[in-house]
PDB file of C-alpha atoms in Angstrom:
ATOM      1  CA  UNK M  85     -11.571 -10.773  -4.871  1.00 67.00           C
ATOM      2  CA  UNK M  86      -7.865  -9.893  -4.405  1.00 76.00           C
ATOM      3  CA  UNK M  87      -6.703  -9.502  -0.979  1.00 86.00           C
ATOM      4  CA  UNK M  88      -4.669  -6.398   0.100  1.00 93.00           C
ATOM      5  CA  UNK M  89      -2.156  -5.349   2.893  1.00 93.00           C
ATOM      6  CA  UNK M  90       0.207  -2.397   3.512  1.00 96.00           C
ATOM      7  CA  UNK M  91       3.768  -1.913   4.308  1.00 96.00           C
ATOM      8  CA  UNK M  92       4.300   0.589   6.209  1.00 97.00           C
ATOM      9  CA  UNK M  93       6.828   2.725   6.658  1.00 97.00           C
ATOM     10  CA  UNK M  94       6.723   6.015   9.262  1.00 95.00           C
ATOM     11  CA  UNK M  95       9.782   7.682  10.232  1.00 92.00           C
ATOM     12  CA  UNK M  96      11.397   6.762  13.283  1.00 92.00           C
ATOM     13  CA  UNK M  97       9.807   3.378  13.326  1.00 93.00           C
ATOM     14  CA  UNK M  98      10.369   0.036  12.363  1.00 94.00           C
ATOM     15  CA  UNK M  99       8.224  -1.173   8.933  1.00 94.00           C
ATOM     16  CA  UNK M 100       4.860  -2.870   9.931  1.00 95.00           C
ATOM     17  CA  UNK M 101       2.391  -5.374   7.493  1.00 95.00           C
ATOM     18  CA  UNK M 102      -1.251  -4.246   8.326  1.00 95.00           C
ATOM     19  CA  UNK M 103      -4.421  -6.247   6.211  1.00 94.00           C
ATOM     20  CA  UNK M 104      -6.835  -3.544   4.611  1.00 95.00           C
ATOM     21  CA  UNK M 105      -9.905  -6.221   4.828  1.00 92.00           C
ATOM     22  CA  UNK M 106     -12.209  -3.554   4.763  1.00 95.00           C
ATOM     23  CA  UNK M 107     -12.900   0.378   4.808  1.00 97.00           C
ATOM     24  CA  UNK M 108      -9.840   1.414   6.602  1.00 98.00           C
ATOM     25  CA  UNK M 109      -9.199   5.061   8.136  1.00 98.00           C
ATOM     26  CA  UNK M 110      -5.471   6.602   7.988  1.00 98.00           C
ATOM     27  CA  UNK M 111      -4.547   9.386   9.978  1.00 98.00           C
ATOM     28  CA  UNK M 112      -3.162  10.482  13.381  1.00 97.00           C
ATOM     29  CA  UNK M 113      -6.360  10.299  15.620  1.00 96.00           C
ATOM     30  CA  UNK M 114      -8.548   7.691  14.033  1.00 96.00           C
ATOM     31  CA  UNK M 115     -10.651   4.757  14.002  1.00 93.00           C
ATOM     32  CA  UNK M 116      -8.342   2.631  11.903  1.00 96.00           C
ATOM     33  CA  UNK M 117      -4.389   3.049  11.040  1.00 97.00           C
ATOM     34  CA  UNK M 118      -2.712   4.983  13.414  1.00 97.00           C
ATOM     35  CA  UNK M 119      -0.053   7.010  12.302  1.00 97.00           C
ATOM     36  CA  UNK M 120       2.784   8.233  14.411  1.00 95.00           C
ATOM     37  CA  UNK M 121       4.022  11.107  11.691  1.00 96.00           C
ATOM     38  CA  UNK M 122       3.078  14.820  12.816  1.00 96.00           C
ATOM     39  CA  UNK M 123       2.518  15.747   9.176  1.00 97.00           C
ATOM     40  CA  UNK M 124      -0.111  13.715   8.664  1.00 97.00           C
ATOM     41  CA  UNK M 125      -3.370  14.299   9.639  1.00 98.00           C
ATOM     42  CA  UNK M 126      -5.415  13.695  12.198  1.00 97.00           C
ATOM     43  CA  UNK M 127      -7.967  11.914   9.558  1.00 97.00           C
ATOM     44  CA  UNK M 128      -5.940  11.779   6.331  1.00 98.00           C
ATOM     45  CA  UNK M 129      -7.599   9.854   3.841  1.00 98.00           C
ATOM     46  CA  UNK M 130      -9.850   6.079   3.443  1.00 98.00           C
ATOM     47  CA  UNK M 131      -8.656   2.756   1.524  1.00 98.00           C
ATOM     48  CA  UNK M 132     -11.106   0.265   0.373  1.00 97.00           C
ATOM     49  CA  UNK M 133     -10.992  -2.989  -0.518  1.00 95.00           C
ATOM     50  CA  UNK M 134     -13.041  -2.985  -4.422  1.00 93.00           C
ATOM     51  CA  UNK M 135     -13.031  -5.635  -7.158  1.00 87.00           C
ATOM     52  CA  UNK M 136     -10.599  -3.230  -9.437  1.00 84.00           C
ATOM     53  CA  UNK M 137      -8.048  -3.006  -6.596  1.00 90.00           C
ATOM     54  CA  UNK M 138      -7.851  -0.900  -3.776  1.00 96.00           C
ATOM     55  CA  UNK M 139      -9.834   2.575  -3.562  1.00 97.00           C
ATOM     56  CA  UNK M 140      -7.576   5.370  -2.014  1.00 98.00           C
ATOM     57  CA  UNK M 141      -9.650   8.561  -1.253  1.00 98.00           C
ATOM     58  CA  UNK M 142      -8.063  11.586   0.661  1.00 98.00           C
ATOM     59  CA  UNK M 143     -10.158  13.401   3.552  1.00 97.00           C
ATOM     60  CA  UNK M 144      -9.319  16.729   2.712  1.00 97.00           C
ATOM     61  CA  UNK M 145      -5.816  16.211   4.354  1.00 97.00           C
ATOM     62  CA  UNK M 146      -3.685  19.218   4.821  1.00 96.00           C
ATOM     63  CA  UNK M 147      -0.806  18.300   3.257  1.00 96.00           C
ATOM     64  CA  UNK M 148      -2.197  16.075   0.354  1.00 97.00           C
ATOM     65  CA  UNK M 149      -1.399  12.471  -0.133  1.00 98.00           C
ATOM     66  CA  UNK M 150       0.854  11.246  -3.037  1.00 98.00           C
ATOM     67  CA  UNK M 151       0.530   7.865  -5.288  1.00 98.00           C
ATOM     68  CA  UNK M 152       3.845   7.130  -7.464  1.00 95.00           C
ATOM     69  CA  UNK M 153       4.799  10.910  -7.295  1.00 85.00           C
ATOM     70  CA  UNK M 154       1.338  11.999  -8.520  1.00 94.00           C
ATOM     71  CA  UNK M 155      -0.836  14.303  -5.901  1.00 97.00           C
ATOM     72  CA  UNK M 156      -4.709  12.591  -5.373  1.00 97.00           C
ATOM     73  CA  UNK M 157      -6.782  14.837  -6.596  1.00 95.00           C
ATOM     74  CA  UNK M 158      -9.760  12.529  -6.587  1.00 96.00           C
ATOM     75  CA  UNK M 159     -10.692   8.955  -5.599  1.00 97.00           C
ATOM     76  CA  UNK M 160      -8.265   6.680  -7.148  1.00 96.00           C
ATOM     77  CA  UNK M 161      -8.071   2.628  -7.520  1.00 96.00           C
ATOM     78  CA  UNK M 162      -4.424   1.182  -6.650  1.00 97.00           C
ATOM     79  CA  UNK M 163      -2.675  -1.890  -7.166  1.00 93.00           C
ATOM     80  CA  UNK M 164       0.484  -4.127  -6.148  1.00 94.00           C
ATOM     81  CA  UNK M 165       3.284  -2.075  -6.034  1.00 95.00           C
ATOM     82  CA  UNK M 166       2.204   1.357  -5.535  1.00 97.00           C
ATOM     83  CA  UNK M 167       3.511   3.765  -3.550  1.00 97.00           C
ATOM     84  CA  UNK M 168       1.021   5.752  -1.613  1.00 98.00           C
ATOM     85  CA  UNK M 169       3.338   9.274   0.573  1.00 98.00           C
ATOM     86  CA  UNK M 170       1.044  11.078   3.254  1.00 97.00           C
ATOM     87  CA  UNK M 171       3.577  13.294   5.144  1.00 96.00           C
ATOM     88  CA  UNK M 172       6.967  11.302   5.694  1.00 97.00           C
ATOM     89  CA  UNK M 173       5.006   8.188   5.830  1.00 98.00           C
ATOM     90  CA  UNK M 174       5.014   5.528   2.913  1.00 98.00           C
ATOM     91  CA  UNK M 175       2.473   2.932   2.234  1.00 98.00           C
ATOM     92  CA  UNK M 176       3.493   0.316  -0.221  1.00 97.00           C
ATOM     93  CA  UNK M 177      -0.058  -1.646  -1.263  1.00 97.00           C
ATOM     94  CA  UNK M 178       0.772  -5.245  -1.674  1.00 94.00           C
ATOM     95  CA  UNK M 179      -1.635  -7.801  -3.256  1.00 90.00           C
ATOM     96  CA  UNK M 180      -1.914 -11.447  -3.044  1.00 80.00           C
ATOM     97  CA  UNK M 181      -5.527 -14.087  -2.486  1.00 68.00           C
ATOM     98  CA  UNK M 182      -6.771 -16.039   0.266  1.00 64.00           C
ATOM     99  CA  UNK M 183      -6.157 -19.392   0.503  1.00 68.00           C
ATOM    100  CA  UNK M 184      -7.643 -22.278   2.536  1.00 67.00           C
ATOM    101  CA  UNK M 185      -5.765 -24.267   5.293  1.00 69.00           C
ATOM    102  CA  UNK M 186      -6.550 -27.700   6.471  1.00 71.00           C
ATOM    103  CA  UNK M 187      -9.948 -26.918   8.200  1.00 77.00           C
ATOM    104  CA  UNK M 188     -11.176 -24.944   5.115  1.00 70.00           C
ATOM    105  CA  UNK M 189     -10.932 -21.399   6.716  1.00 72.00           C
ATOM    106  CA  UNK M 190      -9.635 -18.952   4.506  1.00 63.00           C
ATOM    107  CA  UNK M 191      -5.932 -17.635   5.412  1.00 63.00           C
ATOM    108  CA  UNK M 192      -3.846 -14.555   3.895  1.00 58.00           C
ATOM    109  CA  UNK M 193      -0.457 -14.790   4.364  1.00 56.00           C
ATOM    110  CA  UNK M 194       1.719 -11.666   3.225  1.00 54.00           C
ATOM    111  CA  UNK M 195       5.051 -13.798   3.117  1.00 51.00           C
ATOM    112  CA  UNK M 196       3.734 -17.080   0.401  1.00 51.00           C
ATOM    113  CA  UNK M 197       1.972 -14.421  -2.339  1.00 46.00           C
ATOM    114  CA  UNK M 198       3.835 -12.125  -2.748  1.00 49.00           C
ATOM    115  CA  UNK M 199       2.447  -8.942  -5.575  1.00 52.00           C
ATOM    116  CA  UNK M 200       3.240  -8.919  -8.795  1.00 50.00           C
ATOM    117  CA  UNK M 201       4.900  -5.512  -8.373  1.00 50.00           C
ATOM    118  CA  UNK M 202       7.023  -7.167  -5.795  1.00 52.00           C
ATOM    119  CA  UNK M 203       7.673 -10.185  -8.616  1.00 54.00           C
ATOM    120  CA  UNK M 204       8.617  -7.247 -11.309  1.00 54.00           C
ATOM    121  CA  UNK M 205      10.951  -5.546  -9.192  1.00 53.00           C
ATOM    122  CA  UNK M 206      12.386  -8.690  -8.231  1.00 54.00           C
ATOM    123  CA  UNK M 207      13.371  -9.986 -11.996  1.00 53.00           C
ATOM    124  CA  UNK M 208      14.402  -6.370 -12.954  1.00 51.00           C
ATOM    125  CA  UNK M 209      16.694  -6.114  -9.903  1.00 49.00           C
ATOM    126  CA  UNK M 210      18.436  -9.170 -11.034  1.00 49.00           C
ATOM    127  CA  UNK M 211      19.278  -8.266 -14.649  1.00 48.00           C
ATOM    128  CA  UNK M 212      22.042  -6.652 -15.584  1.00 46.00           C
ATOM    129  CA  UNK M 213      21.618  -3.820 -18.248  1.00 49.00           C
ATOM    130  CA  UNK M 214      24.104  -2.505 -20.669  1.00 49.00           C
ATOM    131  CA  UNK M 215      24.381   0.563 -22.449  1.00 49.00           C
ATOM    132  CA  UNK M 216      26.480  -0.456 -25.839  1.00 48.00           C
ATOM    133  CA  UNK M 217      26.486   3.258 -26.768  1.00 54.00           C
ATOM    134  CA  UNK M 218      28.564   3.998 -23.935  1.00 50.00           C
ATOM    135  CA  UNK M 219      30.951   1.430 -24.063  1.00 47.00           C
TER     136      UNK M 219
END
């Protein structure tokens, strides 16, 4: 099963890596990712890790929660590269798969598998496009 972590991004702060190993609460008074963003709230919405990618549902927030500029209506599966907005916070979901060190314990390390979303933007950000029409 893939493995999936967060950047995130609240205003005000420095960016952060946090694992999503399992059920994970977001909010600003929860049992899981704390949030430093007044318009979130208190408990904002659940991600879970699932075999299809990574289950997003919102908690009946107050001021919704946002994937790629679409507003989450209902429970919906994410992968590398999306964008997740709950109040001025971002959540980029990031996806990569354990591997196994020396003793045979399995490790996840954000920085040698990097998502494919992160690949994508990568090679698009270092081609050059031209518009011949407009030359």
């Amino acid at each position: 099963m893939p493995v999936f972590w967060l950047q995130v991004s609240e205003p005000g702060h420095p960016s952060r890596v946090v694992p999503v190993e399992s059920r994970l609460e977001v909010g600003r008074d929860c049992d899981g990712l704390l949030l430093n963003d007044p318009t979130v709230s208190r408990r904002h919405l659940w991600l879970e890790p699932a075999p299809d990618g990574l289950i997003l549902v919102d908690m009946g927030s107050a001021n919704g929660t946002w994937v790629d500029d679409g507003k989450v209506e209902q429970p919906v599966a994410l992968r590398a590269g999306a964008v997740v907005r709950l109040g001025e916070t971002e959540l980029v979901v990031h996806e990569g798969h354990e591997t196994l060190n020396v003793e045979g314990e399995a490790v996840i390390d954000p920085t040698e598998r990097p998502s494919e979303g992160l690949r994508d933007l990568g090679r698009a950000a270092s081609r050059t496009y031209v518009n011949k029409d407009k030359l």
